[in-house]
CSV table of C-alpha atoms and ligand atoms in Angstrom, one decimal:
chain,number,residue,atom,x,y,z
A,488,UNK,CA,-138.7,50.3,-25.8
A,489,UNK,CA,-136.6,48.9,-23.2
A,490,UNK,CA,-133.0,46.7,-23.3
A,491,UNK,CA,-134.4,44.0,-20.9
A,492,UNK,CA,-132.0,42.5,-18.7
A,493,UNK,CA,-132.3,38.6,-17.4
A,494,UNK,CA,-132.8,38.7,-13.7
A,495,UNK,CA,-131.1,34.9,-13.6
A,496,UNK,CA,-127.9,35.9,-15.4
A,497,UNK,CA,-127.9,39.6,-16.0
A,498,UNK,CA,-127.7,39.5,-19.7
A,499,UNK,CA,-129.0,42.4,-21.5
A,500,UNK,CA,-130.9,42.3,-24.8
A,501,UNK,CA,-131.4,44.9,-27.6
A,502,UNK,CA,-134.2,47.4,-26.8
A,503,UNK,CA,-137.4,45.8,-27.6
A,504,UNK,CA,-141.2,46.9,-26.7
A,505,UNK,CA,-141.8,43.6,-24.9
A,506,UNK,CA,-139.2,41.3,-23.3
A,507,UNK,CA,-137.5,38.4,-25.3
A,508,UNK,CA,-139.3,35.2,-25.1
A,509,UNK,CA,-136.4,33.5,-23.4
A,510,UNK,CA,-132.7,34.2,-22.3
A,511,UNK,CA,-130.3,32.1,-24.5
A,512,UNK,CA,-127.6,32.1,-22.1
A,513,UNK,CA,-130.1,30.7,-19.1
A,514,UNK,CA,-131.6,27.8,-21.6
A,515,UNK,CA,-128.4,26.7,-22.4
A,516,UNK,CA,-127.1,23.7,-19.9
A,517,UNK,CA,-124.3,25.7,-18.4
A,518,UNK,CA,-127.1,28.0,-16.7
A,519,UNK,CA,-130.8,27.6,-15.8
A,520,UNK,CA,-134.0,29.0,-15.7
A,521,UNK,CA,-135.4,29.1,-12.2
A,522,UNK,CA,-138.3,27.1,-11.3
A,523,UNK,CA,-140.5,30.4,-11.0
A,524,UNK,CA,-139.9,31.0,-14.5
A,525,UNK,CA,-137.9,33.6,-16.8
A,526,UNK,CA,-138.2,37.3,-15.2
A,527,UNK,CA,-136.7,40.3,-16.7
A,528,UNK,CA,-135.7,43.8,-15.2
A,529,UNK,CA,-133.9,46.6,-16.8
A,530,UNK,CA,-130.9,49.0,-16.0
A,531,UNK,CA,-133.2,51.4,-14.3
A,532,UNK,CA,-134.7,49.0,-12.3
A,533,UNK,CA,-131.3,47.5,-11.1
A,534,UNK,CA,-130.4,51.2,-10.4
A,535,UNK,CA,-133.3,51.5,-8.2
A,536,UNK,CA,-132.8,48.4,-6.1
A,537,UNK,CA,-128.8,47.9,-6.0
A,538,UNK,CA,-125.6,49.6,-5.5
A,539,UNK,CA,-122.0,48.8,-6.4
A,540,UNK,CA,-119.3,48.4,-3.7
A,541,UNK,CA,-115.7,48.4,-4.1
A,542,UNK,CA,-113.1,46.3,-2.4
A,543,UNK,CA,-109.1,46.4,-2.5
A,544,UNK,CA,-108.5,42.8,-3.5
A,545,UNK,CA,-104.7,43.2,-3.8
A,546,UNK,CA,-102.1,45.8,-5.0
A,547,UNK,CA,-103.4,47.1,-7.9
A,548,UNK,CA,-106.6,45.0,-8.1
A,549,UNK,CA,-110.2,46.5,-7.1
A,550,UNK,CA,-113.2,44.5,-7.1
A,551,UNK,CA,-116.5,46.0,-8.0
A,552,UNK,CA,-119.7,44.1,-6.8
A,553,UNK,CA,-123.5,44.6,-6.8
A,554,UNK,CA,-125.0,44.5,-3.2
A,555,UNK,CA,-127.7,43.1,-2.6
A,556,UNK,CA,-126.4,40.4,-5.0
A,557,UNK,CA,-128.0,40.4,-8.5
A,558,UNK,CA,-127.5,37.5,-11.3
A,559,UNK,CA,-125.0,35.3,-10.8
A,560,UNK,CA,-123.1,37.2,-8.4
A,561,UNK,CA,-119.8,37.3,-10.1
A,562,UNK,CA,-117.2,40.5,-9.5
A,563,UNK,CA,-115.9,43.0,-12.2
A,564,UNK,CA,-112.0,43.4,-11.0
A,565,UNK,CA,-110.4,46.8,-12.2
A,566,UNK,CA,-106.6,45.9,-13.1
A,567,UNK,CA,-104.6,49.2,-12.5
A,568,UNK,CA,-101.5,48.6,-14.8
A,569,UNK,CA,-99.1,50.8,-16.0
A,570,UNK,CA,-100.6,50.0,-19.3
A,571,UNK,CA,-103.7,51.6,-18.6
A,572,UNK,CA,-106.9,50.4,-16.4
A,573,UNK,CA,-108.6,47.0,-17.5
A,574,UNK,CA,-111.7,46.1,-16.5
A,575,UNK,CA,-111.9,42.3,-16.0
A,576,UNK,CA,-115.2,40.8,-16.7
A,577,UNK,CA,-118.6,42.4,-16.2
A,578,UNK,CA,-121.2,43.0,-14.0
A,579,UNK,CA,-125.0,43.9,-15.1
A,580,UNK,CA,-125.5,47.3,-12.6
A,581,UNK,CA,-123.6,50.1,-14.1
A,582,UNK,CA,-124.7,53.3,-12.4
A,583,UNK,CA,-123.2,57.2,-12.1
A,584,UNK,CA,-121.3,56.3,-8.9
A,585,UNK,CA,-119.6,53.8,-10.6
A,586,UNK,CA,-118.6,56.0,-13.8
A,587,UNK,CA,-117.4,58.7,-11.5
A,588,UNK,CA,-115.4,56.5,-9.3
A,589,UNK,CA,-113.6,54.9,-12.5
A,590,UNK,CA,-113.2,58.3,-14.2
A,591,UNK,CA,-111.6,59.5,-10.8
A,592,UNK,CA,-108.9,56.5,-10.9
A,593,UNK,CA,-108.0,57.6,-14.5
A,594,UNK,CA,-110.8,55.9,-16.5
A,595,UNK,CA,-110.5,52.7,-18.2
A,596,UNK,CA,-108.5,51.8,-21.5
A,597,UNK,CA,-110.5,48.4,-22.2
A,598,UNK,CA,-112.8,46.0,-21.1
A,599,UNK,CA,-111.9,42.2,-21.2
A,600,UNK,CA,-114.4,39.4,-20.2
A,601,UNK,CA,-113.9,35.6,-19.5
A,602,UNK,CA,-116.6,34.0,-20.7
A,603,UNK,CA,-120.3,34.8,-21.9
A,604,UNK,CA,-121.7,34.5,-18.6
A,605,UNK,CA,-120.4,37.6,-17.7
A,606,UNK,CA,-121.2,39.6,-20.7
A,607,UNK,CA,-124.1,41.2,-19.0
A,608,UNK,CA,-124.2,44.9,-19.9
A,609,UNK,CA,-120.7,45.2,-21.3
A,610,UNK,CA,-122.0,47.5,-24.2
A,611,UNK,CA,-123.3,49.9,-21.7
A,612,UNK,CA,-119.9,50.0,-20.0
A,613,UNK,CA,-118.0,50.3,-22.9
A,614,UNK,CA,-120.1,53.4,-23.9
A,615,UNK,CA,-119.9,55.0,-20.5
A,616,UNK,CA,-116.1,54.7,-20.5
A,617,UNK,CA,-115.7,56.3,-23.6
A,618,UNK,CA,-116.4,53.5,-26.2
A,619,UNK,CA,-113.4,51.4,-25.1
A,620,UNK,CA,-112.4,48.3,-26.9
A,621,UNK,CA,-114.2,44.8,-25.2
A,622,UNK,CA,-111.9,41.9,-26.0
A,623,UNK,CA,-113.7,38.8,-26.4
A,624,UNK,CA,-112.8,35.5,-27.9
A,625,UNK,CA,-113.8,34.8,-31.2
A,626,UNK,CA,-115.2,31.1,-30.1
A,627,UNK,CA,-118.0,32.7,-28.0
A,628,UNK,CA,-119.5,35.1,-30.6
A,629,UNK,CA,-122.3,33.2,-30.8
A,630,UNK,CA,-123.5,34.5,-27.3
A,631,UNK,CA,-123.1,37.9,-27.9
A,632,UNK,CA,-126.5,39.3,-27.5
A,633,UNK,CA,-126.3,42.9,-28.5
A,634,UNK,CA,-123.1,43.6,-31.1
A,635,UNK,CA,-121.4,47.0,-30.8
A,636,UNK,CA,-118.6,48.5,-32.8
A,637,UNK,CA,-116.2,48.4,-29.5
A,638,UNK,CA,-116.2,44.7,-29.5
A,639,UNK,CA,-112.9,43.1,-30.8
A,640,UNK,CA,-113.2,39.6,-31.3
A,641,UNK,CA,-109.7,37.7,-30.8
A,642,UNK,CA,-108.6,34.3,-32.4
A,643,UNK,CA,-106.0,31.7,-31.2
A,644,UNK,CA,-104.5,31.0,-27.6
A,645,UNK,CA,-103.0,34.5,-26.6
A,646,UNK,CA,-103.9,38.1,-27.2
A,647,UNK,CA,-101.7,40.8,-25.8
A,648,UNK,CA,-103.6,43.6,-24.6
A,649,UNK,CA,-100.8,46.1,-23.4
A,650,UNK,CA,-97.3,45.5,-22.1
A,651,UNK,CA,-97.2,42.4,-19.6
A,652,UNK,CA,-101.1,42.0,-20.1
A,653,UNK,CA,-101.9,39.0,-22.1
A,654,UNK,CA,-105.4,37.4,-22.7
A,655,UNK,CA,-105.0,33.7,-22.6
A,656,UNK,CA,-107.5,31.2,-24.2
A,657,UNK,CA,-107.7,28.2,-22.2
A,658,UNK,CA,-111.6,27.0,-23.2
A,659,UNK,CA,-113.0,24.6,-20.8
A,660,UNK,CA,-116.2,25.9,-19.6
A,661,UNK,CA,-116.6,27.9,-22.9
A,662,UNK,CA,-114.9,27.1,-25.9
A,663,UNK,CA,-113.7,30.9,-25.7
A,664,UNK,CA,-113.1,30.6,-22.1
A,665,UNK,CA,-110.0,33.5,-21.4
A,666,UNK,CA,-107.8,34.5,-18.3
A,667,UNK,CA,-106.0,37.5,-18.0
A,668,UNK,CA,-102.3,37.4,-17.2
A,669,UNK,CA,-100.5,40.4,-15.6
A,670,UNK,CA,-96.8,39.5,-15.7
A,671,UNK,CA,-95.4,42.5,-13.8
A,672,UNK,CA,-98.0,42.5,-10.8
A,673,UNK,CA,-96.8,43.3,-7.3
A,674,UNK,CA,-93.1,43.6,-8.2
A,675,UNK,CA,-93.0,40.8,-11.0
A,676,UNK,CA,-94.9,38.0,-8.8
A,677,UNK,CA,-97.6,38.2,-11.5
A,678,UNK,CA,-101.3,37.3,-11.4
A,679,UNK,CA,-104.0,35.3,-13.2
A,680,UNK,CA,-107.3,36.9,-13.3
A,681,UNK,CA,-109.4,33.4,-13.9
A,682,UNK,CA,-113.2,34.0,-13.8
A,683,UNK,CA,-114.7,30.9,-14.1
A,684,UNK,CA,-112.4,29.2,-16.0
A,685,UNK,CA,-109.9,28.4,-13.2
A,686,UNK,CA,-112.6,28.4,-10.7
A,687,UNK,CA,-110.8,28.9,-7.1
A,688,UNK,CA,-112.5,27.0,-4.4
A,689,UNK,CA,-112.6,27.4,-0.8
A,690,UNK,CA,-109.9,25.1,-0.1
A,691,UNK,CA,-107.5,27.2,-2.1
A,692,UNK,CA,-107.2,25.2,-5.1
A,693,UNK,CA,-108.8,25.5,-8.7
A,694,UNK,CA,-111.4,23.4,-10.2
A,695,UNK,CA,-113.3,22.8,-13.6
A,696,UNK,CA,-116.7,22.4,-14.7
A,697,UNK,CA,-118.5,22.5,-18.0
A,698,UNK,CA,-121.4,23.5,-16.1
A,699,UNK,CA,-121.4,24.8,-12.5
A,700,UNK,CA,-124.8,24.9,-11.7
A,701,UNK,CA,-125.8,21.5,-13.3
A,702,UNK,CA,-122.5,20.0,-11.8
A,703,UNK,CA,-121.3,18.7,-15.2
A,704,UNK,CA,-117.5,18.3,-15.2
A,705,UNK,CA,-115.0,18.7,-18.2
A,706,UNK,CA,-113.2,15.6,-19.3
A,707,UNK,CA,-109.5,15.2,-18.3
A,708,UNK,CA,-108.0,15.7,-21.7
A,709,UNK,CA,-109.7,19.0,-21.8
A,710,UNK,CA,-108.4,20.0,-18.1
A,711,UNK,CA,-105.0,18.8,-19.4
A,712,UNK,CA,-104.9,21.1,-22.6
A,713,UNK,CA,-106.3,24.0,-20.5
A,714,UNK,CA,-103.1,23.3,-18.1
A,715,UNK,CA,-100.6,22.9,-21.2
A,716,UNK,CA,-101.6,26.6,-22.7
A,717,UNK,CA,-101.1,28.2,-19.2
A,718,UNK,CA,-98.1,26.5,-18.8
A,719,UNK,CA,-95.4,29.5,-20.2
A,720,UNK,CA,-97.0,31.8,-18.0
A,721,UNK,CA,-95.5,32.4,-14.4
A,722,UNK,CA,-98.0,33.6,-11.7
A,723,UNK,CA,-97.9,33.8,-8.0
A,724,UNK,CA,-101.5,34.9,-7.5
A,725,UNK,CA,-104.8,33.6,-8.9
A,726,UNK,CA,-108.0,35.5,-8.2
A,727,UNK,CA,-111.2,34.0,-9.4
A,728,UNK,CA,-114.9,35.7,-10.1
A,729,UNK,CA,-116.1,35.4,-6.8
A,730,UNK,CA,-115.5,37.3,-3.3
A,731,UNK,CA,-115.7,35.1,-0.2
A,732,UNK,CA,-115.3,31.7,-1.9
A,733,UNK,CA,-111.3,31.4,-1.7
A,734,UNK,CA,-108.5,33.2,-3.2
A,735,UNK,CA,-104.9,32.4,-3.9
A,736,UNK,CA,-102.4,34.7,-3.0
A,737,UNK,CA,-99.2,32.7,-3.3
A,738,UNK,CA,-97.7,29.8,-5.1
A,739,UNK,CA,-100.4,30.2,-8.0
A,740,UNK,CA,-98.7,28.0,-10.4
A,741,UNK,CA,-97.8,25.3,-8.0
A,742,UNK,CA,-101.3,25.1,-6.6
A,743,UNK,CA,-103.0,25.0,-10.3
A,744,UNK,CA,-100.7,22.4,-11.0
A,745,UNK,CA,-101.6,20.6,-8.1
A,746,UNK,CA,-105.4,21.3,-8.7
A,747,UNK,CA,-105.2,20.1,-12.3
A,748,UNK,CA,-103.4,16.7,-11.1
A,749,UNK,CA,-106.0,16.2,-8.4
A,750,UNK,CA,-108.9,16.7,-10.3
A,751,UNK,CA,-107.6,14.3,-13.7
A,752,UNK,CA,-106.9,11.7,-11.1
A,753,UNK,CA,-110.3,11.8,-9.7
A,754,UNK,CA,-112.1,12.3,-13.1
A,755,UNK,CA,-110.3,9.2,-14.5
A,756,UNK,CA,-110.9,6.8,-11.6
A,757,UNK,CA,-112.6,3.5,-13.1
B,1968,LIG,ZN1,-130.3,34.7,-18.6
B,1969,LIG,ZN1,-119.5,30.7,-16.2
């Protein structure tokens, strides 16, 4: 039996003799099945053809990315906080080198994931790191393909996971779409790790979509609501799910407000 991993999105399924008939993440309109059809790999297959690279993103923040790129191509971000190391978002490839390096910097106290596109092999990560909790928003529970006791489904709009660390459910791209706010980051400047929920774009703004690959936008009212939920939180930097597609190192609060304003103005045009 193998725990098959979707080659397009990196989602791992429970062990079976033959691959699943379809990937439920990719048949959803927020992803896609490539024209060449559904294909599958395994963690062993991935380990043979890819490695992970680590990069310092900013103070206290280290990215973990797979090379050559695999699946959606997102990064995980290790947030090294006084309340413990939190692995924000997840990627499909987990190997011995990655585990050794994470243990070498003190291990990981929790995983937290912005939305189902990045659930990938989260159960493998949690187990390899000692069964650490995986924080997921309950509104996206239907997208979990492999249940595990480590999963902690939370409800409502905010969930503190350590001193100065708050998961904030903004919704939008997914009903449970979550960002991680680290209030004390970098001498109190504050940072938002935004996944695809606030999508950092090359112009140094953020933008919003219900489906990114299929270019289906979010309604103005939804984006307005997202901004309202985020309003109480102060932050200077915003880091999204992708390297090389823009980052916001300063004035994040103002940049997000301006981005929301320009998005709503354009999408409300008649
Ligand atoms: Zn898939
Ligand atoms: Zn996504």
